[in-house]
CSV table of C-alpha atoms in Angstrom, one decimal:
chain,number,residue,atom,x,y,z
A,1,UNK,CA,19.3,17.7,-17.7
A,2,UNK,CA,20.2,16.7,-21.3
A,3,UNK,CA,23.9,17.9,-20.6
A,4,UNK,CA,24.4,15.8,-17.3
A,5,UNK,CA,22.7,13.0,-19.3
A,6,UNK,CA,25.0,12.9,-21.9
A,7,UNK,CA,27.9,12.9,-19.0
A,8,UNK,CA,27.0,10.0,-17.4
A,9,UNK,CA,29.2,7.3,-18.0
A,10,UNK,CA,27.4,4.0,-18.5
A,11,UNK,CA,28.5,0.7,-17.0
A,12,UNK,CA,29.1,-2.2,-18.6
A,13,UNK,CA,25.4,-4.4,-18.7
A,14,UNK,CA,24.6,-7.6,-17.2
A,15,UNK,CA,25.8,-10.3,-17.6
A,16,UNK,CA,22.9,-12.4,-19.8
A,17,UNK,CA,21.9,-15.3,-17.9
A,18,UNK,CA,23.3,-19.0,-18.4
A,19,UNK,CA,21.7,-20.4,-21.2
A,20,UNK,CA,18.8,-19.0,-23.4
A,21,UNK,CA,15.8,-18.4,-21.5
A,22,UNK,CA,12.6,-17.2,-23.0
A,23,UNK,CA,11.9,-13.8,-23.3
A,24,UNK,CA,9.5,-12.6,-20.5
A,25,UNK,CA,5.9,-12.3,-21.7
A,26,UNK,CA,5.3,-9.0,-20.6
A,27,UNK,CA,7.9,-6.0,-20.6
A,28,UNK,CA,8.0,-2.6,-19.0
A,29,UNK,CA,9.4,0.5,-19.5
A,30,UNK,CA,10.7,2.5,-16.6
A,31,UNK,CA,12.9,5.2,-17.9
A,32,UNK,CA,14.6,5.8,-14.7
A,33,UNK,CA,14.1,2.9,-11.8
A,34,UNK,CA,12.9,4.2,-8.8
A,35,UNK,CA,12.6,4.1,-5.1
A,36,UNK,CA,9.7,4.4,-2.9
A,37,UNK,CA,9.9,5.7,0.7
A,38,UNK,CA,6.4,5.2,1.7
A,39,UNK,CA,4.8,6.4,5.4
A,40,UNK,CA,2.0,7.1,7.1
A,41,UNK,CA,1.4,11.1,7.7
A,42,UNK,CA,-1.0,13.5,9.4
A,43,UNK,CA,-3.1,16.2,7.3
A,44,UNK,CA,-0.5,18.6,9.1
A,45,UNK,CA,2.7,17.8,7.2
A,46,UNK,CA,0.5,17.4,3.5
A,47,UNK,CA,-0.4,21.4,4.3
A,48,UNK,CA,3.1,22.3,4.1
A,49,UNK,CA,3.9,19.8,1.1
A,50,UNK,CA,3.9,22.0,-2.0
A,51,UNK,CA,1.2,21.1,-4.9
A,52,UNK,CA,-2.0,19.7,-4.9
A,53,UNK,CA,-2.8,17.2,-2.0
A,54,UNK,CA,-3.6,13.8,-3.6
A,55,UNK,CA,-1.8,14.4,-6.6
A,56,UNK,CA,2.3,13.7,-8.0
A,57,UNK,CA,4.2,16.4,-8.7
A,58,UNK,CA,8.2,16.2,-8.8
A,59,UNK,CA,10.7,17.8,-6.1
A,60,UNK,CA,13.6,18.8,-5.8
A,61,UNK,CA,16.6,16.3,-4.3
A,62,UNK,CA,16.8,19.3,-1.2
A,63,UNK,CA,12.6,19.2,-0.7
A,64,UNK,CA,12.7,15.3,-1.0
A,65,UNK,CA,15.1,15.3,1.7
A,66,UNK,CA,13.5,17.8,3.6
A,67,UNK,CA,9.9,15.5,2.8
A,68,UNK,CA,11.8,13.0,4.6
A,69,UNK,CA,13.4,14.4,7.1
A,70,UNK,CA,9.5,16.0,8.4
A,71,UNK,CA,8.0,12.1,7.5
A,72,UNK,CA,10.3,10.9,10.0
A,73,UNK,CA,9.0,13.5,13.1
A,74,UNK,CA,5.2,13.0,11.9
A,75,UNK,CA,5.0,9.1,11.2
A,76,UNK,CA,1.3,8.2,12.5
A,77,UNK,CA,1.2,5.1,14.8
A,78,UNK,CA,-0.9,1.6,13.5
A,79,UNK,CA,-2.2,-0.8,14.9
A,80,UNK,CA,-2.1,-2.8,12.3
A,81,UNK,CA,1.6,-2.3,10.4
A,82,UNK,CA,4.7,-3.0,12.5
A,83,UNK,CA,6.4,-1.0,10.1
A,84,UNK,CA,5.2,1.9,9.2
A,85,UNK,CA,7.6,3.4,7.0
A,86,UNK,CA,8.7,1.3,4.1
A,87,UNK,CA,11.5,1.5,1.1
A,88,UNK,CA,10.7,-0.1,-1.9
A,89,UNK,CA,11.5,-0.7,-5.6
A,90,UNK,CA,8.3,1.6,-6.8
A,91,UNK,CA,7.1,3.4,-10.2
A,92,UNK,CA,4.0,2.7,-11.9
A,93,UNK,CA,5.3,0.1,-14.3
A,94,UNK,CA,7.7,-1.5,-11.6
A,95,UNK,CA,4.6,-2.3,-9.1
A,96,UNK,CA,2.7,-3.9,-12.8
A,97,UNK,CA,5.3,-6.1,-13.2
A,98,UNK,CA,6.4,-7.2,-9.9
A,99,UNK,CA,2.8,-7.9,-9.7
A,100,UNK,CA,2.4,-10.1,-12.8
A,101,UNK,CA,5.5,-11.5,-12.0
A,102,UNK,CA,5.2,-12.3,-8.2
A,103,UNK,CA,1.3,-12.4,-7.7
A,104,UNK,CA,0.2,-14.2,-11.1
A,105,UNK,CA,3.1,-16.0,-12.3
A,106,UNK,CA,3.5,-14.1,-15.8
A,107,UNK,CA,6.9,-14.0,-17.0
A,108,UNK,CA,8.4,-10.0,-17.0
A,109,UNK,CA,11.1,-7.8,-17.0
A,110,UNK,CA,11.9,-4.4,-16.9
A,111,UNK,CA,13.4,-1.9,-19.5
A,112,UNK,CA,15.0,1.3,-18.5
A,113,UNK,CA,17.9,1.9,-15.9
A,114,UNK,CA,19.5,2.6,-12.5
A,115,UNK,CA,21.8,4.1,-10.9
A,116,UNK,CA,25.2,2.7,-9.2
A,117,UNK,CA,23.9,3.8,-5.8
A,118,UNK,CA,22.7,2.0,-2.6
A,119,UNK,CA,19.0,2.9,-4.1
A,120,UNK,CA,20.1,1.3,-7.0
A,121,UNK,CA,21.6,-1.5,-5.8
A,122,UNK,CA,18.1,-1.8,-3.5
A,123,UNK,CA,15.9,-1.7,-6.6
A,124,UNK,CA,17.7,-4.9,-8.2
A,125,UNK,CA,17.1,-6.8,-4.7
A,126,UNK,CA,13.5,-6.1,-4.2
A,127,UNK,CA,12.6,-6.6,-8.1
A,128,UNK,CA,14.8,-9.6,-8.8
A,129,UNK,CA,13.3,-11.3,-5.2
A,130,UNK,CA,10.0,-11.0,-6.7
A,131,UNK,CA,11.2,-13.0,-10.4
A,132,UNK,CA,11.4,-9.7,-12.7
A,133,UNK,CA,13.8,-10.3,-15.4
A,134,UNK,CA,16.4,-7.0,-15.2
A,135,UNK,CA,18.5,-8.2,-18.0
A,136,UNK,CA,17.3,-4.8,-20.0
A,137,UNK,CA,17.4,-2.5,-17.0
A,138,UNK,CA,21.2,-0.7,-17.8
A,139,UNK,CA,23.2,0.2,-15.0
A,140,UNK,CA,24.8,3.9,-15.3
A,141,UNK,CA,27.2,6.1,-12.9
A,142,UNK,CA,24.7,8.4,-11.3
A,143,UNK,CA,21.6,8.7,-8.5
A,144,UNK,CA,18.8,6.3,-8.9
A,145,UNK,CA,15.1,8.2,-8.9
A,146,UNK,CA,13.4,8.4,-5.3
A,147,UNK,CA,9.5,9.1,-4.8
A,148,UNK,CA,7.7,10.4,-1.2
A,149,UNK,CA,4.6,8.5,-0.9
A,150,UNK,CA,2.9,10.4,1.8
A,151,UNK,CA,-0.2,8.4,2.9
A,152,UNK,CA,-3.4,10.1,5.4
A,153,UNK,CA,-4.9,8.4,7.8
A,154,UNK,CA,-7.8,8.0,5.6
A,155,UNK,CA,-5.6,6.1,2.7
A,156,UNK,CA,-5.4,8.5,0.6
A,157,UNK,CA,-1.6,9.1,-1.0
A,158,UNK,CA,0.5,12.1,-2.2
A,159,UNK,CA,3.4,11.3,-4.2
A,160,UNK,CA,6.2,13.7,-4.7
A,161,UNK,CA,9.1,12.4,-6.9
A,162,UNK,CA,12.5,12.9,-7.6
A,163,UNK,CA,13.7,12.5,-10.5
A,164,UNK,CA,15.8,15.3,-11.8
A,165,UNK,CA,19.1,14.2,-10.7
A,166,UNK,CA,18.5,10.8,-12.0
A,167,UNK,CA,19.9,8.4,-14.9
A,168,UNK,CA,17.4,7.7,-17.1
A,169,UNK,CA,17.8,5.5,-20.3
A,170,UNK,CA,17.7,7.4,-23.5
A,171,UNK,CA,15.9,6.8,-26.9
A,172,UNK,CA,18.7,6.0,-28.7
A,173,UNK,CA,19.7,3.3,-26.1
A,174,UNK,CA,16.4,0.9,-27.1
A,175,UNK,CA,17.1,-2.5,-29.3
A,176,UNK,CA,15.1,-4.8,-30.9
A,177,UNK,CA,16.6,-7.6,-28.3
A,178,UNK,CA,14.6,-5.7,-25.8
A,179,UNK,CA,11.3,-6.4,-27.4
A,180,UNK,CA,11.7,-9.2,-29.2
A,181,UNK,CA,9.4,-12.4,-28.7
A,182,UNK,CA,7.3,-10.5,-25.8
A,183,UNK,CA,3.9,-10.3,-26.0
A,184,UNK,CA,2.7,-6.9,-24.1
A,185,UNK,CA,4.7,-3.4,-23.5
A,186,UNK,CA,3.8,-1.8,-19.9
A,187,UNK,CA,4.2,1.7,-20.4
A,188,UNK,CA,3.1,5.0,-18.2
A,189,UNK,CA,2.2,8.7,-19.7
A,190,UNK,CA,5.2,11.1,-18.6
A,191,UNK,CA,6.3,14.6,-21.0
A,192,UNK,CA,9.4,14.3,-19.8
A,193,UNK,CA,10.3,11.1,-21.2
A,194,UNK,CA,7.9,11.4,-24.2
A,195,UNK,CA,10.7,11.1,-26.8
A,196,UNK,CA,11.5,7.8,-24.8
A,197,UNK,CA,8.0,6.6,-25.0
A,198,UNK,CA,7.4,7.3,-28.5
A,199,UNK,CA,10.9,5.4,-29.7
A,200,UNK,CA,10.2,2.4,-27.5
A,201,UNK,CA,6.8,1.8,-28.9
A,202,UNK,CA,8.0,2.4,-32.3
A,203,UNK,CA,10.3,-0.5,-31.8
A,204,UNK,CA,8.1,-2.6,-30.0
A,205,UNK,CA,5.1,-2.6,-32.2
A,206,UNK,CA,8.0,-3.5,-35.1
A,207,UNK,CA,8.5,-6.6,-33.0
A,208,UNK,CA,4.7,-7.4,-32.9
A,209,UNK,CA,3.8,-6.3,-29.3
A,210,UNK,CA,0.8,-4.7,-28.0
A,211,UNK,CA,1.3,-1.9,-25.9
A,212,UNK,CA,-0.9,-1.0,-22.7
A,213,UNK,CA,-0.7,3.0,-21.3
A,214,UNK,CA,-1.3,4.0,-18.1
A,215,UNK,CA,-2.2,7.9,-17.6
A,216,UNK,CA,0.0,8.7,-14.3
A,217,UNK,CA,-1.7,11.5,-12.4
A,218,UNK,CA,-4.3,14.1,-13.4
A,219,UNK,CA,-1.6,16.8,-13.3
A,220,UNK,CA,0.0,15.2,-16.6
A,221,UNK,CA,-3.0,14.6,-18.3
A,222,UNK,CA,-3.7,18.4,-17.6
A,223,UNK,CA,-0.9,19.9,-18.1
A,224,UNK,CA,-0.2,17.6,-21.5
A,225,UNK,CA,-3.2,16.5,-22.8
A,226,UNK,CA,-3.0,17.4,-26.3
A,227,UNK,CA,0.3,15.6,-25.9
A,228,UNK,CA,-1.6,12.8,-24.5
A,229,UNK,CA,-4.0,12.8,-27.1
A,230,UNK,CA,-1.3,12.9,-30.3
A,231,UNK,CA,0.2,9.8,-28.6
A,232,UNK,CA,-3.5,7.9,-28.9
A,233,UNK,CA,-4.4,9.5,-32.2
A,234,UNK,CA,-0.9,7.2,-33.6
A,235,UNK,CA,-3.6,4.2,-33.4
A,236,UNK,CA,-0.3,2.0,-31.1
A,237,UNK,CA,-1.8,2.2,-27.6
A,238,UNK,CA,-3.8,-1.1,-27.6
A,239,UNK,CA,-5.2,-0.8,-23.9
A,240,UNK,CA,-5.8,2.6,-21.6
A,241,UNK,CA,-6.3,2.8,-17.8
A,242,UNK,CA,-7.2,5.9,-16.6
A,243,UNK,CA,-8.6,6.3,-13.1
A,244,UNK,CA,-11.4,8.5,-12.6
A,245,UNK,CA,-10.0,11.7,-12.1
A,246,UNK,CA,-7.4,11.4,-15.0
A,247,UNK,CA,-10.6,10.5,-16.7
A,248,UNK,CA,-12.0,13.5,-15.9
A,249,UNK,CA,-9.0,15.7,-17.3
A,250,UNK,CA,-8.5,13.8,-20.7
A,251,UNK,CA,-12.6,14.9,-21.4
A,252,UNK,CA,-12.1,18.2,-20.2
A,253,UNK,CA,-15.3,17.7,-17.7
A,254,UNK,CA,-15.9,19.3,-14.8
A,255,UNK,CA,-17.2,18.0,-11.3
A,256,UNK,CA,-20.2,16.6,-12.8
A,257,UNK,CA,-18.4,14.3,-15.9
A,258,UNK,CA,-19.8,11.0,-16.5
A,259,UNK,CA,-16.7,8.5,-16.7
A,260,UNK,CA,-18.5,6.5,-19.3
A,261,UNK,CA,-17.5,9.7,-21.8
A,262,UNK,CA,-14.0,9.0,-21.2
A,263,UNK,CA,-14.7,5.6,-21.1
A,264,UNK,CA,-16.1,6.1,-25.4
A,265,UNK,CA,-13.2,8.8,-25.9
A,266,UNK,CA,-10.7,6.0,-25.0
A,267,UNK,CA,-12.2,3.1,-26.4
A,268,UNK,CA,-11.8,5.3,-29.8
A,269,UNK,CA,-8.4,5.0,-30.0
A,270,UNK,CA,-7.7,1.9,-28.0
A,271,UNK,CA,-9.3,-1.9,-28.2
A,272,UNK,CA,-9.3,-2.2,-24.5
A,273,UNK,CA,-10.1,0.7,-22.7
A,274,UNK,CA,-10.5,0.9,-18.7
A,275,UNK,CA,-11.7,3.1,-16.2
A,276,UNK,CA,-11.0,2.5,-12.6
A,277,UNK,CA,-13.6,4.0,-10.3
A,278,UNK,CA,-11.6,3.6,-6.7
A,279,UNK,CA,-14.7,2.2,-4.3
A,280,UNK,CA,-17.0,1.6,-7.2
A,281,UNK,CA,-14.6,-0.8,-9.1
A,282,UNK,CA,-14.4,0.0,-12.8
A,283,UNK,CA,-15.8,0.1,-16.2
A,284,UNK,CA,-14.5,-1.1,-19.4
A,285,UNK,CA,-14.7,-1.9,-22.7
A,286,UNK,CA,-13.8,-4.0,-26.2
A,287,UNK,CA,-15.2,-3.5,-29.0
A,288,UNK,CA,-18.8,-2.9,-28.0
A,289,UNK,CA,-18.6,-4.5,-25.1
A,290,UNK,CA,-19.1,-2.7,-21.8
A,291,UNK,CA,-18.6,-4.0,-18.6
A,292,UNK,CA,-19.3,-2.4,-15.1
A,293,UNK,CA,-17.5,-4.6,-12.4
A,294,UNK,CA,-17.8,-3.9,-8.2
A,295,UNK,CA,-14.9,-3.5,-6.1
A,296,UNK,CA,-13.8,-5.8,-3.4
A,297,UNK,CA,-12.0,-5.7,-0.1
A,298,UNK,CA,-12.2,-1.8,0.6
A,299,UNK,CA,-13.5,-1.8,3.9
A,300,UNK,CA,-9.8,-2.9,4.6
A,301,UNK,CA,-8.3,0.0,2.3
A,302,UNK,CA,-4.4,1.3,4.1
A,303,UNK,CA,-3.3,2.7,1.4
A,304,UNK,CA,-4.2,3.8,-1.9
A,305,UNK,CA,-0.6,3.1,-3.4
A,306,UNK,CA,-0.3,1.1,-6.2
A,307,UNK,CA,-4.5,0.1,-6.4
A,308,UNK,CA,-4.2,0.8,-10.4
A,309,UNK,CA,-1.0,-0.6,-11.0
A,310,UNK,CA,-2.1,-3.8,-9.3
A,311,UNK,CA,-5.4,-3.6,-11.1
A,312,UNK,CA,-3.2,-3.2,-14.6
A,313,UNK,CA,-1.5,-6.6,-13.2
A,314,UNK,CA,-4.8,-8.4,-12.7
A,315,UNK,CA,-6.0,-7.2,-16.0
A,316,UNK,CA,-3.0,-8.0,-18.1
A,317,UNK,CA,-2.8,-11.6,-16.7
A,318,UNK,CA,-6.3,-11.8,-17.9
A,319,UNK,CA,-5.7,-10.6,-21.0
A,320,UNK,CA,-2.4,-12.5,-21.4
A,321,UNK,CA,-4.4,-16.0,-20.3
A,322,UNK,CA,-7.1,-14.9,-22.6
A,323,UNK,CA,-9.4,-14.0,-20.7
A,324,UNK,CA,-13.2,-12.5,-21.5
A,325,UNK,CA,-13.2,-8.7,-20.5
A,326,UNK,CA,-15.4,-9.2,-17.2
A,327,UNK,CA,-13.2,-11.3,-16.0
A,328,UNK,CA,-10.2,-9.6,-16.7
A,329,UNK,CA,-12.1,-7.1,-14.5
A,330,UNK,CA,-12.5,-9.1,-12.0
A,331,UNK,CA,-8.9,-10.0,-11.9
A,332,UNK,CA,-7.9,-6.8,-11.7
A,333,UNK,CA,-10.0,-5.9,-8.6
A,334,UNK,CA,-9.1,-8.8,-6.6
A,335,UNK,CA,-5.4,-7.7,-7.4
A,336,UNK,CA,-6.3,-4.0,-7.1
A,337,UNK,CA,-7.7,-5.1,-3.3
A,338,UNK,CA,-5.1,-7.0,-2.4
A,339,UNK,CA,-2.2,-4.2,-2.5
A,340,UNK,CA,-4.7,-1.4,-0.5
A,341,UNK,CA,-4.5,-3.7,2.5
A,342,UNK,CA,-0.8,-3.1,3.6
A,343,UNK,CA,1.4,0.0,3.1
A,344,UNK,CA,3.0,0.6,-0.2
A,345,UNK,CA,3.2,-0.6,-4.2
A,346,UNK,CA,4.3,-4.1,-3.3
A,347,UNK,CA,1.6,-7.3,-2.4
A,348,UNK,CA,2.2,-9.1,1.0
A,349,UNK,CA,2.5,-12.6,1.2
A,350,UNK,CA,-0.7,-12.8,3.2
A,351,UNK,CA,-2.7,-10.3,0.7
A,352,UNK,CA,-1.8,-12.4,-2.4
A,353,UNK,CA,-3.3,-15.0,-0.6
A,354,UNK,CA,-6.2,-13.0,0.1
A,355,UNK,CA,-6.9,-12.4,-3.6
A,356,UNK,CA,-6.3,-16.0,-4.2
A,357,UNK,CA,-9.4,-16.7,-1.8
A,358,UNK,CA,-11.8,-14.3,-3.7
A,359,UNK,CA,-10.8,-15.3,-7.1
A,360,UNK,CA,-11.3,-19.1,-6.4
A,361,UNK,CA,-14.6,-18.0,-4.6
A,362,UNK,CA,-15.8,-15.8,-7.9
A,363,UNK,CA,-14.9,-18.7,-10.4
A,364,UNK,CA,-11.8,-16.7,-11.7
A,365,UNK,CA,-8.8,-19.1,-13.4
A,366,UNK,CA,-6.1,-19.3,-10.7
A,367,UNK,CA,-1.8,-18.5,-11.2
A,368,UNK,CA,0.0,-21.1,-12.1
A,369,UNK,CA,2.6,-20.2,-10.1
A,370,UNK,CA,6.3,-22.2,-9.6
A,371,UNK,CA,7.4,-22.7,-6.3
């Protein structure tokens, strides 16, 4: 991977926009950009998908495409979608900030790069639609990363990426311009871009940013958790999500763990630490301030993709408006409900009006958005 890295030839960046425009509030860092294929499956085709069901755990180009190739015989009929296979722009930190971005009205943009392909080319469309600034996201000769979202009939999702094949920016590729004059750095837990994650926090916590960290999947806290835990110990990771099994693996428990644990173990290291408790909303805490706040809106669950990353963009805009803790909760649920009701990482017109409904309705400051 390091060698075909080194190979690929970059292309020249984009052109900066006309004028000087402000630097987007919040930034994210996506290593490699990524594209979501995301369909409803039965339990049949998840018992021949290799790895734990409900999990992420990376494939190979040849099993995505044979992934896709069984989605496409086994797509389950709804009522309710028209279109029950969708392609996306997807990734953790892509769904925060198109989120912030398209749902809230926060200035963002993303940091990382893409490849020269159709996926590539369909990753600048869907994020630049929704307002994301890509003046940071490099474009290189090479494949652009692709992700199986395999969602049951119950909601639940499996995600198996591919990312192997994939540009991906390197450490040495991060400046200060990047950084410089935004307020928050979106960033998710992965080993294999630690060296990535480490450099671009470096640099943005020299440019005065506070950085949030999302935990990915219980397999990666598992499998690198003393990793995980070097990367809190630095004292730079302002605020954590975790959701409550990745809460579970970063204390070690066992089936019977009590969330507010790793709710304390986070807080430790981080001034905003969060919880996310799927049906049962979330806990957080500042300080010593602890907050348990209900979910909304799950009676309508589809699909589970993207309900943390949407909370993260509920939360943020709380925190970036200034925002008491228990409201930024609240945010984030509204936000967090709104993205369960349709398939895939990316809010529907109608379900951003949704949350708009219950956040007028639980006294919660409204977008200011442009039109």
């Amino acid at each position: 991977m390091g060698a075909e890295a080194e190979q690929q030839q970059q292309l020249p960046p984009p052109s900066p926009q006309a004028g000087k425009a402000d630097p987007p509030a919040v930034v994210g860092l996506q290593v490699s950009a990524l594209i979501d294929h995301v369909a409803r499956v039965d339990w049949s085709l998840l018992d021949r998908v290799p790895g734990d069901r409900g999990g992420s755990q990376q494939v190979s180009f040849e099993e995505l495409d044979h992934i896709l190739n069984e989605v496409n015989a086994l797509i389950l009929p709804s009522h309710d979608d028209p279109s029950p296979v969708r392609t996306m722009a997807g990734g953790s930190v892509a769904n925060t900030v198109r989120g912030l971005s398209a749902g809230f009205g926060i200035s963002t943009g993303i940091i990382g790069a893409r490849g020269d392909d159709d996926q590539g080319i369909l990753f600048v469309n869907n994020m630049s639609f929704s307002g994301v600034d890509l003046t940071r996201l490099r474009a290189k000769k090479g494949h652009t990363a692709q992700c199986a979202c395999l969602v049951d009939a119950s909601g639940n999702r499996t995600m198996r990426p591919c990312l192997s094949s994939a540009v991906k920016l390197q450490a040495n590729e991060f400046t200060k311009e990047d950084f410089q004059g935004s307020k928050w750095l979106v960033v998710r837990y992965a080993q294999q871009n630690l060296a990535q994650i480490i450099e671009a926090i470096r640099v943005a916590k020299q440019e005065g940013l506070s950085v949030s960290l999302d935990l990915a999947s219980f397999e990666m806290v598992r499998d690198y958790r003393s990793q995980l835990i070097a990367l809190l110990e630095t004292g730079n990771i302002d605020l954590c999500f975790a959701n409550e099994d990745e809460a579970r693996e970063i204390i070690g428990g066992g089936l019977t763990y009590d969330p507010e644990d790793a709710l304390a173990f986070l807080s430790k290291h981080c001034k905003w630490a969060v919880v996310t408790l799927a049906s049962k909303g979330c806990i957080a805490k500042h300080g010593k301030q602890v907050v348990h706040v209900p979910a909304i809106g799950e009676s309508n669950a589809v699909d589970a993709t993207g309900a943390g990353d949407l909370f993260a963009s509920g939360f943020l805009y709380g925190l970036v408006k200034g925002l008491p803790l228990e409201e930024c909760c609240k945010v984030g649920v509204c936000s967090g409900g709104s993205v369960v009701r349709a398939l895939g990482g990316e809010v529907r017109p109608e379900n951003w009006q949704w949350m708009y409904k219950q956040m007028h309705a639980g006294g919660l400051l409204l977008p200011e958005l442009k039109n």
